[in-house]
Short mmCIF file of N, CA and C in Angstrom, two decimals:
data_model
loop_
_atom_site.label_atom_id
_atom_site.label_comp_id
_atom_site.label_asym_id
_atom_site.label_seq_id
_atom_site.Cartn_x
_atom_site.Cartn_y
_atom_site.Cartn_z
N MET G 84 -65.49 -2.16 53.13
CA MET G 84 -65.10 -2.72 54.39
C MET G 84 -66.35 -3.04 55.08
N ILE G 85 -66.21 -4.15 55.94
CA ILE G 85 -67.38 -4.53 56.86
C ILE G 85 -67.50 -3.60 57.95
N GLU G 86 -68.71 -3.22 58.37
CA GLU G 86 -68.99 -2.36 59.41
C GLU G 86 -69.43 -3.26 60.60
N LEU G 87 -68.82 -3.17 61.69
CA LEU G 87 -69.21 -3.92 62.86
C LEU G 87 -69.61 -3.01 63.92
N SER G 88 -70.75 -3.32 64.56
CA SER G 88 -71.19 -2.66 65.85
C SER G 88 -70.27 -3.00 66.97
N THR G 89 -70.42 -2.20 68.03
CA THR G 89 -69.57 -2.63 69.09
C THR G 89 -70.26 -3.92 69.68
N LEU G 90 -71.32 -4.14 69.64
CA LEU G 90 -71.74 -5.56 70.23
C LEU G 90 -71.23 -6.62 69.31
N GLN G 91 -71.21 -6.57 68.10
CA GLN G 91 -70.72 -7.61 67.11
C GLN G 91 -69.34 -7.83 67.50
N LEU G 92 -68.58 -6.69 67.64
CA LEU G 92 -67.12 -6.71 67.96
C LEU G 92 -66.89 -7.47 69.11
N LEU G 93 -67.66 -7.10 70.21
CA LEU G 93 -67.53 -7.90 71.49
C LEU G 93 -67.76 -9.32 71.33
N GLN G 94 -68.76 -9.58 70.50
CA GLN G 94 -69.09 -11.02 70.39
C GLN G 94 -68.06 -11.88 69.73
N LEU G 95 -67.46 -11.27 68.74
CA LEU G 95 -66.24 -11.93 67.98
C LEU G 95 -65.01 -11.95 68.91
N VAL G 96 -64.67 -11.02 69.64
CA VAL G 96 -63.69 -11.10 70.65
C VAL G 96 -63.98 -12.22 71.64
N ALA G 97 -65.13 -12.25 72.29
CA ALA G 97 -65.57 -13.32 73.26
C ALA G 97 -65.53 -14.69 72.52
N THR G 98 -65.82 -14.78 71.31
CA THR G 98 -65.90 -16.16 70.78
C THR G 98 -64.55 -16.54 70.50
N PHE G 99 -63.70 -15.71 70.19
CA PHE G 99 -62.22 -15.99 69.84
C PHE G 99 -61.61 -16.29 71.15
N PHE G 100 -61.93 -15.57 72.20
CA PHE G 100 -61.43 -15.84 73.56
C PHE G 100 -61.66 -17.22 74.09
N LEU G 101 -63.11 -17.64 73.96
CA LEU G 101 -63.61 -18.68 74.45
C LEU G 101 -63.00 -20.00 73.61
N ILE G 102 -62.64 -19.75 72.32
CA ILE G 102 -62.04 -20.82 71.53
C ILE G 102 -60.57 -21.02 72.05
N VAL G 103 -59.83 -20.02 72.28
CA VAL G 103 -58.41 -20.13 72.77
C VAL G 103 -58.47 -20.76 74.11
N VAL G 104 -59.35 -20.19 75.03
CA VAL G 104 -59.42 -20.78 76.49
C VAL G 104 -59.75 -22.13 76.47
N GLY G 105 -60.86 -22.55 75.67
CA GLY G 105 -61.42 -23.85 75.69
C GLY G 105 -60.19 -24.87 75.17
N THR G 106 -59.39 -24.54 74.02
CA THR G 106 -58.40 -25.29 73.59
C THR G 106 -57.29 -25.51 74.54
N LEU G 107 -56.94 -24.34 75.17
CA LEU G 107 -55.87 -24.52 76.20
C LEU G 107 -56.23 -25.40 77.39
N LEU G 108 -57.45 -25.25 78.02
CA LEU G 108 -58.13 -26.15 78.93
C LEU G 108 -58.11 -27.64 78.70
N THR G 109 -58.52 -27.84 77.36
CA THR G 109 -58.54 -29.19 76.87
C THR G 109 -57.10 -29.81 77.02
N LEU G 110 -56.14 -29.04 76.39
CA LEU G 110 -54.75 -29.54 76.40
C LEU G 110 -54.27 -29.71 77.84
N ILE G 111 -54.59 -28.82 78.86
CA ILE G 111 -54.22 -29.11 80.17
C ILE G 111 -54.84 -30.32 80.70
N LEU G 112 -56.17 -30.48 80.46
CA LEU G 112 -56.84 -31.45 81.01
C LEU G 112 -56.27 -32.80 80.54
N MET G 113 -55.98 -32.82 79.17
CA MET G 113 -55.42 -34.01 78.66
C MET G 113 -54.05 -34.59 79.32
N ARG G 114 -53.33 -33.52 79.57
CA ARG G 114 -51.95 -33.97 80.29
C ARG G 114 -52.39 -34.22 81.82
N VAL G 115 -53.18 -33.64 82.35
CA VAL G 115 -53.41 -34.14 83.77
C VAL G 115 -53.98 -35.51 83.79
N LEU G 116 -54.90 -35.88 82.93
CA LEU G 116 -55.58 -37.31 82.76
C LEU G 116 -54.38 -38.31 82.37
N LYS G 117 -53.49 -37.81 81.62
CA LYS G 117 -52.38 -38.66 81.20
C LYS G 117 -51.44 -38.97 82.58
N ILE G 118 -51.27 -38.08 83.41
CA ILE G 118 -50.65 -38.19 84.64
C ILE G 118 -51.29 -39.01 85.69
N LEU G 119 -52.71 -38.63 85.54
CA LEU G 119 -53.46 -39.45 86.71
C LEU G 119 -53.76 -40.99 86.30
N LYS G 120 -53.61 -41.20 84.95
CA LYS G 120 -53.66 -42.61 84.54
C LYS G 120 -52.64 -43.40 85.21
N VAL G 121 -51.47 -42.96 85.24
CA VAL G 121 -50.42 -43.64 86.04
C VAL G 121 -50.60 -44.07 87.38
N TRP G 122 -51.19 -42.80 88.09
CA TRP G 122 -51.51 -43.01 89.57
C TRP G 122 -52.63 -44.01 89.77
N VAL G 123 -53.63 -43.93 88.77
CA VAL G 123 -54.86 -44.89 89.05
C VAL G 123 -54.24 -46.44 88.71
N GLU G 124 -53.34 -46.57 87.92
CA GLU G 124 -52.76 -47.94 87.74
C GLU G 124 -51.99 -48.50 88.90
N LEU G 125 -51.22 -47.48 89.58
CA LEU G 125 -50.50 -47.84 90.81
C LEU G 125 -51.50 -48.16 91.83
N VAL G 126 -52.50 -47.30 91.99
CA VAL G 126 -53.59 -47.57 93.10
C VAL G 126 -54.17 -48.97 92.81
N TRP G 127 -54.45 -49.35 91.52
CA TRP G 127 -55.06 -50.48 91.24
C TRP G 127 -54.18 -51.90 91.60
N TYR G 128 -52.91 -51.55 91.43
CA TYR G 128 -51.85 -52.69 91.72
C TYR G 128 -51.85 -52.80 93.25
N TYR G 129 -51.80 -51.64 93.96
CA TYR G 129 -51.85 -51.64 95.45
C TYR G 129 -53.27 -52.39 96.03
N GLU G 130 -54.29 -52.06 95.38
CA GLU G 130 -55.48 -52.60 95.94
C GLU G 130 -55.45 -54.25 95.79
N ASN G 131 -54.97 -54.51 94.48
CA ASN G 131 -54.88 -56.07 94.16
C ASN G 131 -53.97 -56.70 95.17
N MET G 132 -52.84 -56.13 95.55
CA MET G 132 -51.87 -56.87 96.33
C MET G 132 -52.37 -56.87 97.72
N LYS G 133 -53.09 -55.71 98.25
CA LYS G 133 -53.65 -55.84 99.40
C LYS G 133 -54.82 -56.83 99.50
N GLN G 134 -55.67 -57.00 98.50
CA GLN G 134 -56.64 -57.99 98.64
C GLN G 134 -55.95 -59.32 98.63
N LEU G 135 -54.95 -59.51 97.91
CA LEU G 135 -54.27 -60.76 97.87
C LEU G 135 -53.69 -61.21 99.27
N ILE G 136 -53.12 -60.36 99.93
CA ILE G 136 -52.72 -60.40 101.32
C ILE G 136 -53.85 -60.77 102.24
N VAL G 137 -54.98 -60.05 102.04
CA VAL G 137 -56.10 -60.25 102.78
C VAL G 137 -56.48 -61.82 102.63
N TYR G 138 -56.73 -62.15 101.30
CA TYR G 138 -57.15 -63.50 101.06
C TYR G 138 -56.18 -64.56 101.61
N TYR G 139 -54.93 -64.35 101.55
CA TYR G 139 -53.91 -65.22 101.96
C TYR G 139 -54.02 -65.33 103.44
N SER G 140 -54.32 -64.33 104.12
CA SER G 140 -54.41 -64.38 105.62
C SER G 140 -55.54 -65.07 106.16
N MET G 141 -56.63 -65.36 105.33
CA MET G 141 -57.90 -66.13 105.49
C MET G 141 -57.55 -67.61 105.51
N VAL G 142 -56.56 -68.12 104.82
CA VAL G 142 -56.22 -69.40 104.70
C VAL G 142 -55.78 -70.00 106.13
N PRO G 143 -56.47 -70.95 106.56
CA PRO G 143 -55.98 -71.50 108.03
C PRO G 143 -54.62 -72.07 107.96
N TYR G 144 -53.99 -72.09 109.01
CA TYR G 144 -52.50 -72.68 109.16
C TYR G 144 -52.43 -74.06 108.80
N VAL G 145 -53.37 -74.85 109.15
CA VAL G 145 -53.33 -76.09 108.77
C VAL G 145 -53.18 -76.42 107.22
N ILE G 146 -54.03 -75.63 106.45
CA ILE G 146 -53.98 -75.84 104.95
C ILE G 146 -52.67 -75.26 104.47
N LYS G 147 -52.19 -74.14 105.10
CA LYS G 147 -50.83 -73.66 104.72
C LYS G 147 -49.77 -74.77 104.86
N ASP G 148 -49.69 -75.28 106.07
CA ASP G 148 -48.74 -76.23 106.42
C ASP G 148 -48.79 -77.44 105.45
N LYS G 149 -50.10 -77.88 105.10
CA LYS G 149 -50.24 -79.08 104.14
C LYS G 149 -49.63 -78.61 102.81
N ILE G 150 -50.01 -77.44 102.34
CA ILE G 150 -49.39 -76.89 101.04
C ILE G 150 -47.97 -76.86 100.98
N PHE G 151 -47.25 -76.43 102.02
CA PHE G 151 -45.80 -76.23 102.19
C PHE G 151 -45.15 -77.75 102.29
N GLU G 152 -45.97 -78.44 102.98
CA GLU G 152 -45.26 -79.92 103.01
C GLU G 152 -45.40 -80.52 101.79
N THR G 153 -46.44 -80.46 101.02
CA THR G 153 -46.54 -81.13 99.66
C THR G 153 -45.49 -80.57 98.67
N LEU G 154 -45.25 -79.20 98.76
CA LEU G 154 -44.40 -78.56 97.90
C LEU G 154 -42.89 -79.11 98.30
N SER G 155 -42.73 -79.11 99.49
CA SER G 155 -41.34 -79.65 100.03
C SER G 155 -41.01 -81.15 99.52
N TRP G 156 -42.17 -81.88 99.65
CA TRP G 156 -41.96 -83.30 99.29
C TRP G 156 -41.66 -83.41 97.84
N ASN G 157 -42.45 -82.69 96.99
CA ASN G 157 -42.20 -82.53 95.56
C ASN G 157 -40.80 -82.18 95.20
N THR G 158 -40.39 -81.09 95.84
CA THR G 158 -39.09 -80.74 95.60
C THR G 158 -37.97 -81.82 95.99
N LYS G 159 -38.24 -82.36 97.10
CA LYS G 159 -37.29 -83.52 97.52
C LYS G 159 -37.36 -84.69 96.62
N GLN G 160 -38.45 -85.02 96.08
CA GLN G 160 -38.55 -86.13 95.17
C GLN G 160 -37.79 -85.83 93.74
N GLU G 161 -37.98 -84.57 93.42
CA GLU G 161 -37.35 -84.11 92.26
C GLU G 161 -35.71 -84.12 92.39
N ALA G 162 -35.25 -83.72 93.65
CA ALA G 162 -33.72 -83.72 93.89
C ALA G 162 -33.21 -85.14 94.10
N GLU G 163 -34.05 -86.14 94.51
CA GLU G 163 -33.54 -87.43 94.62
C GLU G 163 -33.68 -88.17 93.24
N ASN G 164 -34.54 -87.86 92.46
CA ASN G 164 -34.71 -88.54 91.10
C ASN G 164 -34.78 -87.42 89.95
N PRO G 165 -33.67 -86.77 89.59
CA PRO G 165 -33.67 -85.75 88.59
C PRO G 165 -33.92 -86.34 87.27
N THR G 166 -33.85 -87.58 86.86
CA THR G 166 -34.00 -88.08 85.44
C THR G 166 -35.57 -88.41 85.35
N GLU G 167 -36.33 -88.71 86.33
CA GLU G 167 -37.72 -88.99 86.17
C GLU G 167 -38.66 -87.83 85.99
N LYS G 168 -39.28 -87.83 84.87
CA LYS G 168 -40.18 -86.68 84.62
C LYS G 168 -41.25 -87.14 83.57
#
């Protein structure tokens, strides 16, 4: 039988404890990161939409009116001549 001193026994127990705790912490962190990944994606979409609104608000009203006028003219032309394309 192998004889172990008290110090060696404590080292073995500490090593085993660290392995178990490290494995459990790794699993917990992986689950937390999986949950946070969803939140990070939602924040990314929020920031992109906010930036899009900021960019849209920077467009002068004259240009907006011209764009809407052009689009309405195109839809009116398509409604009057549906066979032409």
